[in-house]
mmCIF file of C-alpha atoms in Angstrom:
data_model
loop_
_atom_site.group_PDB
_atom_site.id
_atom_site.type_symbol
_atom_site.label_atom_id
_atom_site.label_comp_id
_atom_site.label_asym_id
_atom_site.label_seq_id
_atom_site.Cartn_x
_atom_site.Cartn_y
_atom_site.Cartn_z
ATOM 1 C CA MET A 246 -103.508 35.539 45.660
ATOM 2 C CA PRO A 247 -102.228 32.205 44.699
ATOM 3 C CA THR A 248 -98.619 32.006 43.469
ATOM 4 C CA GLN A 249 -97.695 30.270 40.252
ATOM 5 C CA ASP A 250 -94.931 27.676 40.230
ATOM 6 C CA PRO A 251 -92.062 28.583 37.976
ATOM 7 C CA ALA A 252 -91.664 26.566 34.822
ATOM 8 C CA PRO A 253 -89.214 23.683 35.232
ATOM 9 C CA ILE A 254 -85.798 24.212 33.777
ATOM 10 C CA ASN A 255 -84.664 21.372 31.551
ATOM 11 C CA THR A 256 -80.977 20.626 31.347
ATOM 12 C CA PRO A 257 -79.365 19.983 27.939
ATOM 13 C CA GLU A 258 -78.916 16.381 28.944
ATOM 14 C CA GLU A 259 -82.626 16.004 29.475
ATOM 15 C CA ASP A 260 -83.434 17.779 26.208
ATOM 16 C CA GLU A 261 -81.524 15.209 24.289
ATOM 17 C CA GLU A 262 -83.646 12.208 23.582
ATOM 18 C CA ASP A 263 -82.133 8.783 23.189
ATOM 19 C CA ASP A 264 -82.324 7.495 19.663
ATOM 20 C CA TYR A 265 -83.275 3.914 20.277
ATOM 21 C CA MET A 266 -83.704 3.225 16.572
ATOM 22 C CA ASN A 267 -80.015 3.765 15.780
ATOM 23 C CA MET A 268 -78.578 1.999 18.795
ATOM 24 C CA VAL A 269 -76.331 -0.944 18.048
ATOM 25 C CA ILE A 270 -76.457 -3.711 20.552
ATOM 26 C CA ALA A 271 -73.316 -5.805 20.486
ATOM 27 C CA GLU A 272 -73.945 -9.464 20.546
ATOM 28 C CA PRO A 273 -72.065 -11.369 23.180
ATOM 29 C CA ALA A 274 -68.948 -13.019 21.803
ATOM 30 C CA VAL A 275 -69.396 -16.692 21.605
ATOM 31 C CA PRO A 276 -66.088 -18.496 22.275
ATOM 32 C CA GLN A 277 -65.187 -20.634 19.357
ATOM 33 C CA LYS A 278 -64.514 -24.169 20.200
ATOM 34 C CA GLU A 279 -61.063 -25.463 19.261
ATOM 35 C CA THR A 280 -61.227 -28.190 16.723
ATOM 36 C CA SER A 281 -59.300 -31.397 17.058
ATOM 37 C CA MET A 282 -56.998 -30.478 14.200
ATOM 38 C CA GLN A 283 -56.187 -27.099 15.742
ATOM 39 C CA ARG A 284 -55.556 -28.782 19.097
ATOM 40 C CA ARG A 285 -53.168 -31.283 17.543
ATOM 41 C CA GLN A 286 -51.267 -28.507 15.738
ATOM 42 C CA ARG A 287 -51.020 -26.483 18.974
ATOM 43 C CA GLN A 288 -49.825 -29.458 20.960
ATOM 44 C CA LYS A 289 -47.315 -30.269 18.239
ATOM 45 C CA ARG A 290 -45.886 -26.720 18.291
ATOM 46 C CA GLU A 291 -45.674 -26.736 22.086
ATOM 47 C CA ALA A 292 -43.938 -30.106 22.055
ATOM 48 C CA GLU A 293 -41.427 -28.866 19.475
ATOM 49 C CA ILE A 294 -40.681 -25.806 21.604
ATOM 50 C CA ARG A 295 -40.228 -27.902 24.745
ATOM 51 C CA GLY A 296 -38.138 -30.543 22.995
ATOM 52 C CA ARG A 297 -35.825 -28.183 21.110
ATOM 53 C CA VAL A 298 -32.278 -28.220 22.474
ATOM 54 C CA LYS A 299 -31.030 -24.699 23.021
ATOM 55 C CA SER A 300 -27.694 -23.720 21.604
ATOM 56 C CA LYS A 301 -24.729 -22.641 23.690
ATOM 57 C CA SER A 302 -25.194 -19.020 22.747
ATOM 58 C CA GLU A 303 -28.863 -19.074 23.781
ATOM 59 C CA LEU A 304 -28.023 -20.721 27.116
ATOM 60 C CA ALA A 305 -25.284 -18.157 27.707
ATOM 61 C CA GLU A 306 -27.688 -15.296 26.937
ATOM 62 C CA GLU A 307 -30.291 -16.684 29.340
ATOM 63 C CA GLU A 308 -27.657 -17.161 32.050
ATOM 64 C CA LYS A 309 -26.388 -13.614 31.535
ATOM 65 C CA ALA A 310 -29.919 -12.163 31.682
ATOM 66 C CA ALA A 311 -30.716 -14.086 34.886
ATOM 67 C CA ARG A 312 -27.431 -12.968 36.483
ATOM 68 C CA GLU A 313 -28.017 -9.313 35.610
ATOM 69 C CA ALA A 314 -31.583 -9.480 36.911
ATOM 70 C CA ALA A 315 -30.377 -10.938 40.207
ATOM 71 C CA LEU A 316 -27.567 -8.412 40.625
ATOM 72 C CA SER A 317 -29.798 -5.448 39.766
ATOM 73 C CA LYS A 318 -31.940 -5.821 42.907
ATOM 74 C CA SER A 319 -30.933 -5.777 46.547
ATOM 75 C CA MET A 320 -31.129 -8.911 48.655
ATOM 76 C CA LEU A 321 -32.654 -6.918 51.492
ATOM 77 C CA ALA A 322 -35.612 -5.929 49.318
ATOM 78 C CA ASP A 323 -36.358 -9.522 48.448
ATOM 79 C CA ILE A 324 -39.202 -11.142 50.369
ATOM 80 C CA ALA A 325 -37.240 -14.364 50.646
ATOM 81 C CA SER A 326 -34.405 -12.545 52.447
ATOM 82 C CA SER A 327 -36.489 -12.378 55.632
ATOM 83 C CA LYS A 328 -35.929 -16.103 56.033
ATOM 84 C CA ASN A 329 -32.172 -15.786 55.500
ATOM 85 C CA LYS A 330 -30.273 -17.032 58.565
ATOM 86 C CA GLY A 331 -27.327 -14.729 58.041
ATOM 87 C CA LEU A 332 -29.535 -11.669 57.860
ATOM 88 C CA ALA A 333 -31.357 -12.783 61.000
ATOM 89 C CA MET A 334 -28.058 -13.055 62.877
ATOM 90 C CA MET A 335 -27.025 -9.583 61.692
ATOM 91 C CA ALA A 336 -30.366 -8.159 62.820
ATOM 92 C CA LYS A 337 -29.821 -9.563 66.324
ATOM 93 C CA MET A 338 -26.505 -7.717 66.470
ATOM 94 C CA GLY A 339 -28.184 -4.405 65.648
ATOM 95 C CA PHE A 340 -28.001 -4.248 61.878
ATOM 96 C CA LYS A 341 -30.792 -2.437 60.090
ATOM 97 C CA PRO A 342 -31.358 -2.307 56.314
ATOM 98 C CA GLY A 343 -29.991 0.947 54.866
ATOM 99 C CA ASN A 344 -27.242 1.352 57.486
ATOM 100 C CA ALA A 345 -23.610 0.366 57.383
ATOM 101 C CA LEU A 346 -22.087 -2.491 59.287
ATOM 102 C CA GLY A 347 -20.196 -1.877 62.492
ATOM 103 C CA SER A 348 -20.555 0.893 65.008
ATOM 104 C CA LYS A 349 -22.644 3.974 64.474
ATOM 105 C CA ASP A 350 -19.538 6.198 64.532
ATOM 106 C CA ASN A 351 -18.196 4.526 61.410
ATOM 107 C CA VAL A 352 -18.849 7.484 59.081
ATOM 108 C CA GLY A 353 -18.400 6.889 55.363
ATOM 109 C CA ALA A 354 -18.713 3.142 55.626
ATOM 110 C CA ARG A 355 -19.975 1.149 52.676
ATOM 111 C CA ILE A 356 -23.732 0.732 52.607
ATOM 112 C CA GLU A 357 -24.018 -1.432 49.528
ATOM 113 C CA PRO A 358 -21.979 -4.587 49.100
ATOM 114 C CA ILE A 359 -19.082 -4.760 46.623
ATOM 115 C CA GLY A 360 -20.288 -5.319 43.067
ATOM 116 C CA VAL A 361 -19.736 -8.653 41.426
ATOM 117 C CA SER A 362 -17.433 -8.739 38.398
ATOM 118 C CA MET A 363 -17.667 -11.969 36.433
ATOM 119 C CA LYS A 364 -14.435 -13.462 35.082
ATOM 120 C CA GLU A 365 -14.871 -15.294 31.832
ATOM 121 C CA ASP A 366 -11.364 -16.783 31.665
ATOM 122 C CA ARG A 367 -9.117 -18.837 33.911
ATOM 123 C CA GLY A 368 -6.434 -16.227 34.463
ATOM 124 C CA GLY A 369 -5.405 -15.221 37.947
ATOM 125 C CA ILE A 370 -6.139 -11.921 39.656
ATOM 126 C CA GLY A 371 -4.080 -9.127 38.139
ATOM 127 C CA LEU A 372 -3.479 -10.950 34.870
ATOM 128 C CA ASP A 373 -5.783 -8.609 32.952
ATOM 129 C CA THR A 374 -3.838 -5.592 34.204
ATOM 130 C CA GLU A 375 -0.556 -7.153 33.092
ATOM 131 C CA LYS A 376 -2.030 -8.055 29.707
ATOM 132 C CA LYS A 377 -3.327 -4.514 29.247
ATOM 133 C CA ARG A 378 0.102 -3.099 30.131
ATOM 134 C CA LYS A 379 1.884 -5.398 27.682
ATOM 135 C CA PHE A 380 -0.695 -4.723 24.992
ATOM 136 C CA ARG A 381 -0.366 -0.958 25.492
ATOM 137 C CA GLU A 382 3.437 -1.177 25.280
ATOM 138 C CA LYS A 383 3.194 -3.332 22.163
ATOM 139 C CA VAL A 384 0.786 -0.885 20.507
ATOM 140 C CA GLU A 385 3.035 2.073 21.325
ATOM 141 C CA LYS A 386 6.113 0.238 20.051
ATOM 142 C CA GLU A 387 4.318 -0.812 16.867
ATOM 143 C CA GLY A 388 3.125 2.741 16.290
ATOM 144 C CA LYS A 389 6.662 4.081 16.626
ATOM 145 C CA ARG A 390 7.989 1.365 14.311
ATOM 146 C CA VAL A 391 5.353 2.094 11.661
ATOM 147 C CA LYS A 392 6.129 5.805 11.782
ATOM 148 C CA ALA A 393 9.851 5.083 11.519
ATOM 149 C CA GLU A 394 9.302 2.700 8.619
ATOM 150 C CA GLU A 395 7.105 5.256 6.846
ATOM 151 C CA GLY A 396 9.831 7.859 7.202
ATOM 152 C CA ASP A 397 12.538 5.421 6.075
ATOM 153 C CA TYR A 398 10.425 4.257 3.130
ATOM 154 C CA ARG A 399 9.739 7.787 1.947
ATOM 155 C CA GLU A 400 13.394 8.722 2.312
ATOM 156 C CA ARG A 401 14.484 5.578 0.464
ATOM 157 C CA VAL A 402 12.026 6.163 -2.394
ATOM 158 C CA ARG A 403 13.117 9.791 -2.669
ATOM 159 C CA ARG A 404 16.771 8.758 -2.721
ATOM 160 C CA GLU A 405 16.187 6.051 -5.343
ATOM 161 C CA ARG A 406 14.295 8.467 -7.577
ATOM 162 C CA GLU A 407 17.050 11.056 -7.246
ATOM 163 C CA GLU A 408 19.726 8.469 -8.078
ATOM 164 C CA ALA A 409 17.759 7.282 -11.131
ATOM 165 C CA ARG A 410 17.389 10.882 -12.302
ATOM 166 C CA LEU A 411 21.126 11.526 -11.874
ATOM 167 C CA GLU A 412 22.026 8.291 -13.699
ATOM 168 C CA GLY A 413 19.853 9.404 -16.603
ATOM 169 C CA MET A 414 21.626 12.744 -16.764
ATOM 170 C CA VAL A 415 25.020 10.977 -16.609
ATOM 171 C CA GLY A 416 24.021 8.843 -19.617
ATOM 172 C CA ARG A 417 22.908 11.906 -21.571
ATOM 173 C CA ALA A 418 26.147 13.715 -20.740
ATOM 174 C CA MET A 419 28.139 10.661 -21.902
ATOM 175 C CA ARG A 420 26.340 10.619 -25.259
ATOM 176 C CA VAL A 421 26.937 14.340 -25.736
ATOM 177 C CA ALA A 422 30.654 13.977 -24.929
ATOM 178 C CA GLU A 423 31.032 10.994 -27.283
ATOM 179 C CA ARG A 424 29.203 12.761 -30.101
ATOM 180 C CA MET A 425 31.355 15.867 -29.764
ATOM 181 C CA ASN A 426 34.517 13.771 -29.646
ATOM 182 C CA GLU A 427 33.498 11.928 -32.839
ATOM 183 C CA ALA A 428 32.731 15.236 -34.551
ATOM 184 C CA ARG A 429 36.178 16.537 -33.633
ATOM 185 C CA GLU A 430 37.872 13.365 -34.891
ATOM 186 C CA GLU A 431 35.958 13.565 -38.192
ATOM 187 C CA ALA A 432 36.956 17.190 -38.626
ATOM 188 C CA GLU A 433 40.591 16.325 -37.993
ATOM 189 C CA ALA A 434 40.356 13.399 -40.430
ATOM 190 C CA GLN A 435 38.976 15.626 -43.165
ATOM 191 C CA THR A 436 41.846 18.072 -42.802
ATOM 192 C CA SER A 437 44.402 15.252 -43.005
ATOM 193 C CA GLU A 438 45.552 13.536 -46.225
ATOM 194 C CA GLU A 439 43.427 10.394 -45.730
ATOM 195 C CA PRO A 440 41.453 9.086 -48.762
ATOM 196 C CA LYS A 441 37.922 10.497 -48.983
ATOM 197 C CA ASP A 442 36.246 7.200 -49.877
ATOM 198 C CA VAL A 443 36.690 5.825 -46.348
ATOM 199 C CA LYS A 444 33.255 4.916 -44.945
ATOM 200 C CA LYS A 445 32.178 6.190 -41.588
ATOM 201 C CA ARG A 446 32.089 3.582 -38.844
ATOM 202 C CA THR A 447 28.762 3.406 -37.057
ATOM 203 C CA ILE A 448 30.240 1.424 -34.142
ATOM 204 C CA SER A 449 33.798 2.030 -33.014
ATOM 205 C CA THR A 450 36.274 -0.880 -33.060
ATOM 206 C CA LYS A 451 38.895 1.088 -31.148
ATOM 207 C CA PRO A 452 40.149 -0.740 -28.039
ATOM 208 C CA LEU A 453 38.167 0.276 -24.972
ATOM 209 C CA LYS A 454 41.237 1.359 -23.020
ATOM 210 C CA GLN A 455 41.972 3.963 -25.688
ATOM 211 C CA ILE A 456 38.549 5.573 -25.171
ATOM 212 C CA ASN A 457 38.129 8.343 -22.631
ATOM 213 C CA ILE A 458 37.080 6.984 -19.249
ATOM 214 C CA LEU A 459 34.230 9.478 -19.056
ATOM 215 C CA TRP A 460 32.167 7.707 -21.741
ATOM 216 C CA ARG A 461 33.989 4.372 -21.924
ATOM 217 C CA GLY A 462 31.168 2.675 -20.011
ATOM 218 C CA LEU A 463 28.637 3.787 -22.641
ATOM 219 C CA VAL A 464 30.740 2.273 -25.449
ATOM 220 C CA ARG A 465 31.257 -0.933 -23.490
ATOM 221 C CA LYS A 466 27.530 -1.400 -22.955
ATOM 222 C CA ARG A 467 26.875 -0.802 -26.647
ATOM 223 C CA GLU A 468 29.542 -3.333 -27.657
ATOM 224 C CA GLU A 469 28.152 -5.939 -25.255
ATOM 225 C CA LYS A 470 24.671 -5.405 -26.642
ATOM 226 C CA GLU A 471 25.962 -5.838 -30.192
ATOM 227 C CA ARG A 472 27.864 -8.978 -29.191
ATOM 228 C CA ASP A 473 24.726 -10.527 -27.685
ATOM 229 C CA ARG A 474 22.739 -9.638 -30.781
ATOM 230 C CA ARG A 475 25.315 -11.289 -33.050
ATOM 231 C CA MET A 476 25.342 -14.405 -30.905
ATOM 232 C CA ARG A 477 21.567 -14.722 -31.122
ATOM 233 C CA TYR A 478 21.671 -14.170 -34.873
ATOM 234 C CA ASP A 479 24.394 -16.756 -35.423
ATOM 235 C CA LEU A 480 22.537 -19.260 -33.283
ATOM 236 C CA HIS A 481 19.362 -18.724 -35.297
ATOM 237 C CA GLN A 482 21.257 -19.154 -38.576
ATOM 238 C CA SER A 483 22.954 -22.333 -37.374
ATOM 239 C CA LEU A 484 19.605 -23.850 -36.412
ATOM 240 C CA SER A 485 17.940 -22.982 -39.718
ATOM 241 C CA ARG A 486 20.690 -24.378 -42.018
ATOM 242 C CA LEU A 487 24.219 -25.699 -41.969
ATOM 243 C CA PRO A 488 26.942 -23.039 -41.749
ATOM 244 C CA THR A 489 28.848 -24.714 -44.621
ATOM 245 C CA TYR A 490 25.842 -24.610 -46.909
ATOM 246 C CA ASP A 491 26.499 -22.553 -50.019
ATOM 247 C CA ASP A 492 23.811 -22.030 -52.627
ATOM 248 C CA ALA A 493 25.269 -21.363 -56.087
ATOM 249 C CA ASP A 494 21.960 -19.972 -57.380
ATOM 250 C CA GLU A 495 21.832 -17.133 -54.852
ATOM 251 C CA ASP A 496 21.807 -13.670 -56.382
ATOM 252 C CA LYS A 497 22.207 -10.277 -54.766
ATOM 253 C CA ASP A 498 18.556 -10.063 -53.799
ATOM 254 C CA ASP A 499 18.746 -13.424 -52.032
ATOM 255 C CA GLN A 500 21.878 -12.384 -50.220
ATOM 256 C CA ARG A 501 20.248 -9.112 -49.164
ATOM 257 C CA ALA A 502 17.208 -11.004 -47.874
ATOM 258 C CA LEU A 503 19.412 -13.389 -45.895
ATOM 259 C CA GLY A 504 21.597 -10.579 -44.579
ATOM 260 C CA LYS A 505 24.761 -11.779 -46.244
ATOM 261 C CA ASP A 506 25.531 -8.484 -47.941
ATOM 262 C CA ARG A 507 25.907 -6.605 -44.646
ATOM 263 C CA ALA A 508 29.364 -5.839 -43.375
ATOM 264 C CA GLN A 509 30.242 -8.017 -40.402
ATOM 265 C CA HIS A 510 30.750 -6.063 -37.215
ATOM 266 C CA THR A 511 34.137 -6.584 -35.583
ATOM 267 C CA LEU A 512 34.031 -6.450 -31.815
ATOM 268 C CA VAL A 513 36.651 -4.559 -29.866
ATOM 269 C CA GLU A 514 39.685 -6.558 -28.855
ATOM 270 C CA ASP A 515 39.577 -6.035 -25.083
ATOM 271 C CA LEU A 516 35.822 -6.421 -24.546
ATOM 272 C CA GLU A 517 36.277 -9.558 -22.431
ATOM 273 C CA GLU A 518 39.143 -8.108 -20.423
ATOM 274 C CA GLU A 519 38.738 -6.520 -17.023
ATOM 275 C CA ASP A 520 38.888 -2.753 -16.751
ATOM 276 C CA PRO A 521 39.745 -1.634 -13.200
ATOM 277 C CA ASP A 522 39.764 2.044 -14.209
ATOM 278 C CA LEU A 523 36.207 1.800 -15.511
ATOM 279 C CA ASP A 524 35.107 -0.112 -12.417
ATOM 280 C CA ALA A 525 36.582 2.595 -10.189
ATOM 281 C CA PHE A 526 34.861 5.312 -12.222
ATOM 282 C CA ASN A 527 31.487 3.525 -11.987
ATOM 283 C CA GLU A 528 31.901 3.234 -8.221
ATOM 284 C CA LEU A 529 31.842 7.006 -7.918
ATOM 285 C CA ASP A 530 28.684 8.793 -6.870
ATOM 286 C CA PRO A 531 26.451 9.861 -9.807
ATOM 287 C CA VAL A 532 26.829 13.496 -8.752
ATOM 288 C CA GLU A 533 30.636 13.269 -9.003
ATOM 289 C CA ARG A 534 30.564 11.495 -12.374
ATOM 290 C CA LEU A 535 28.149 14.085 -13.745
ATOM 291 C CA HIS A 536 30.359 16.903 -12.450
ATOM 292 C CA LYS A 537 33.423 15.423 -14.225
ATOM 293 C CA LEU A 538 31.488 15.149 -17.501
ATOM 294 C CA ILE A 539 30.201 18.725 -17.251
ATOM 295 C CA LEU A 540 33.700 20.053 -16.593
ATOM 296 C CA HIS A 541 35.056 18.087 -19.570
ATOM 297 C CA LEU A 542 32.390 19.501 -21.894
ATOM 298 C CA ARG A 543 33.031 23.054 -20.714
ATOM 299 C CA GLU A 544 36.822 22.842 -20.909
ATOM 300 C CA GLU A 545 37.132 20.948 -24.187
ATOM 301 C CA TYR A 546 34.137 22.140 -26.223
ATOM 302 C CA ASN A 547 32.853 25.311 -24.456
ATOM 303 C CA TYR A 548 29.545 23.462 -24.103
ATOM 304 C CA CYS A 549 27.162 23.902 -21.172
ATOM 305 C CA PHE A 550 25.194 20.756 -20.428
ATOM 306 C CA TRP A 551 22.449 22.710 -18.668
ATOM 307 C CA CYS A 552 22.130 25.472 -21.264
ATOM 308 C CA LYS A 553 22.394 22.947 -24.151
ATOM 309 C CA PHE A 554 24.492 25.500 -26.000
ATOM 310 C CA THR A 555 28.056 25.715 -27.350
ATOM 311 C CA TYR A 556 29.632 29.067 -26.537
ATOM 312 C CA PRO A 557 32.129 30.723 -28.884
ATOM 313 C CA ASP A 558 34.945 31.078 -26.318
ATOM 314 C CA LYS A 559 36.081 29.683 -22.986
ATOM 315 C CA ASP A 560 34.649 32.613 -21.032
ATOM 316 C CA MET A 561 31.138 31.242 -21.807
ATOM 317 C CA GLU A 562 29.573 34.614 -21.164
ATOM 318 C CA GLY A 563 25.880 34.268 -20.334
ATOM 319 C CA CYS A 564 26.089 30.863 -18.637
ATOM 320 C CA PRO A 565 24.750 31.086 -15.033
ATOM 321 C CA GLY A 566 27.134 28.495 -13.608
ATOM 322 C CA LEU A 567 28.218 24.892 -13.255
ATOM 323 C CA THR A 568 25.355 23.376 -11.262
ATOM 324 C CA GLU A 569 21.726 22.666 -12.051
ATOM 325 C CA GLU A 570 20.597 24.993 -9.242
ATOM 326 C CA ASP A 571 22.375 27.906 -10.951
ATOM 327 C CA HIS A 572 20.185 27.355 -14.035
ATOM 328 C CA ASP A 573 16.845 27.258 -12.200
#
């Protein structure tokens, strides 16, 4: 009985038919011929590149790159090293690439040559180390000096602020003592048999040496300020008109406008004289001057400068103490 051949098995590749209608056949690229204008432009660019003088920085960069490229590879791995006479002599004496020089028992010997370190200045060997040492010492010394100056500056500013604050309190205590002294003198004058139509003096003409030393400096400064003001006023009046000029048609309003109706201030007699007692008092520390003023106010007027209150008796019951810290 004749056998039938099995049907052929078609692979998927064979089942797929090539679609020749959709195939795209790439045309061979035809090299474009360079025109004469393009050739001239190219030659011109190349000539400009060749003729351009490189700057010093560019030459230094190229030299550095070439040096690093040469140092990064071993001379033994270079093909040209086989023709080196020194290497040939070392090979005859038994040297092999990858081994150390000398005998075989020389364990730990250097295999690679010492690295090259380029010096970019003209200083001798060891100068960089000395410069680094001096620079490090200078930096450390400068750092210590800056820290010391910062501490001194802060301490000086703190001290100046404290002195200014104490001087302000001394001035306030002087004004309080002067005001209380004037009030006492007015009360004594009222009880005496002096005429009542006496006007109150706004600025004292009493000699400075008769004023208490505690607030004598305040009065002196005020008198000097008034003297300077009068000098400026007199100078202005002398420049505007003659001092001997007298207008007969002036009435009271004109005199008031020109300041003629005001009472002339009489300066103290000893304003220009030296006062060694006042100079010695001003030389004292502000803390000591303030302490003297506070004691004077408490003993004479039962007044506490820190409480800003006048107590009825000398016991001053309720006052915490003499110092500012006691009143905190």
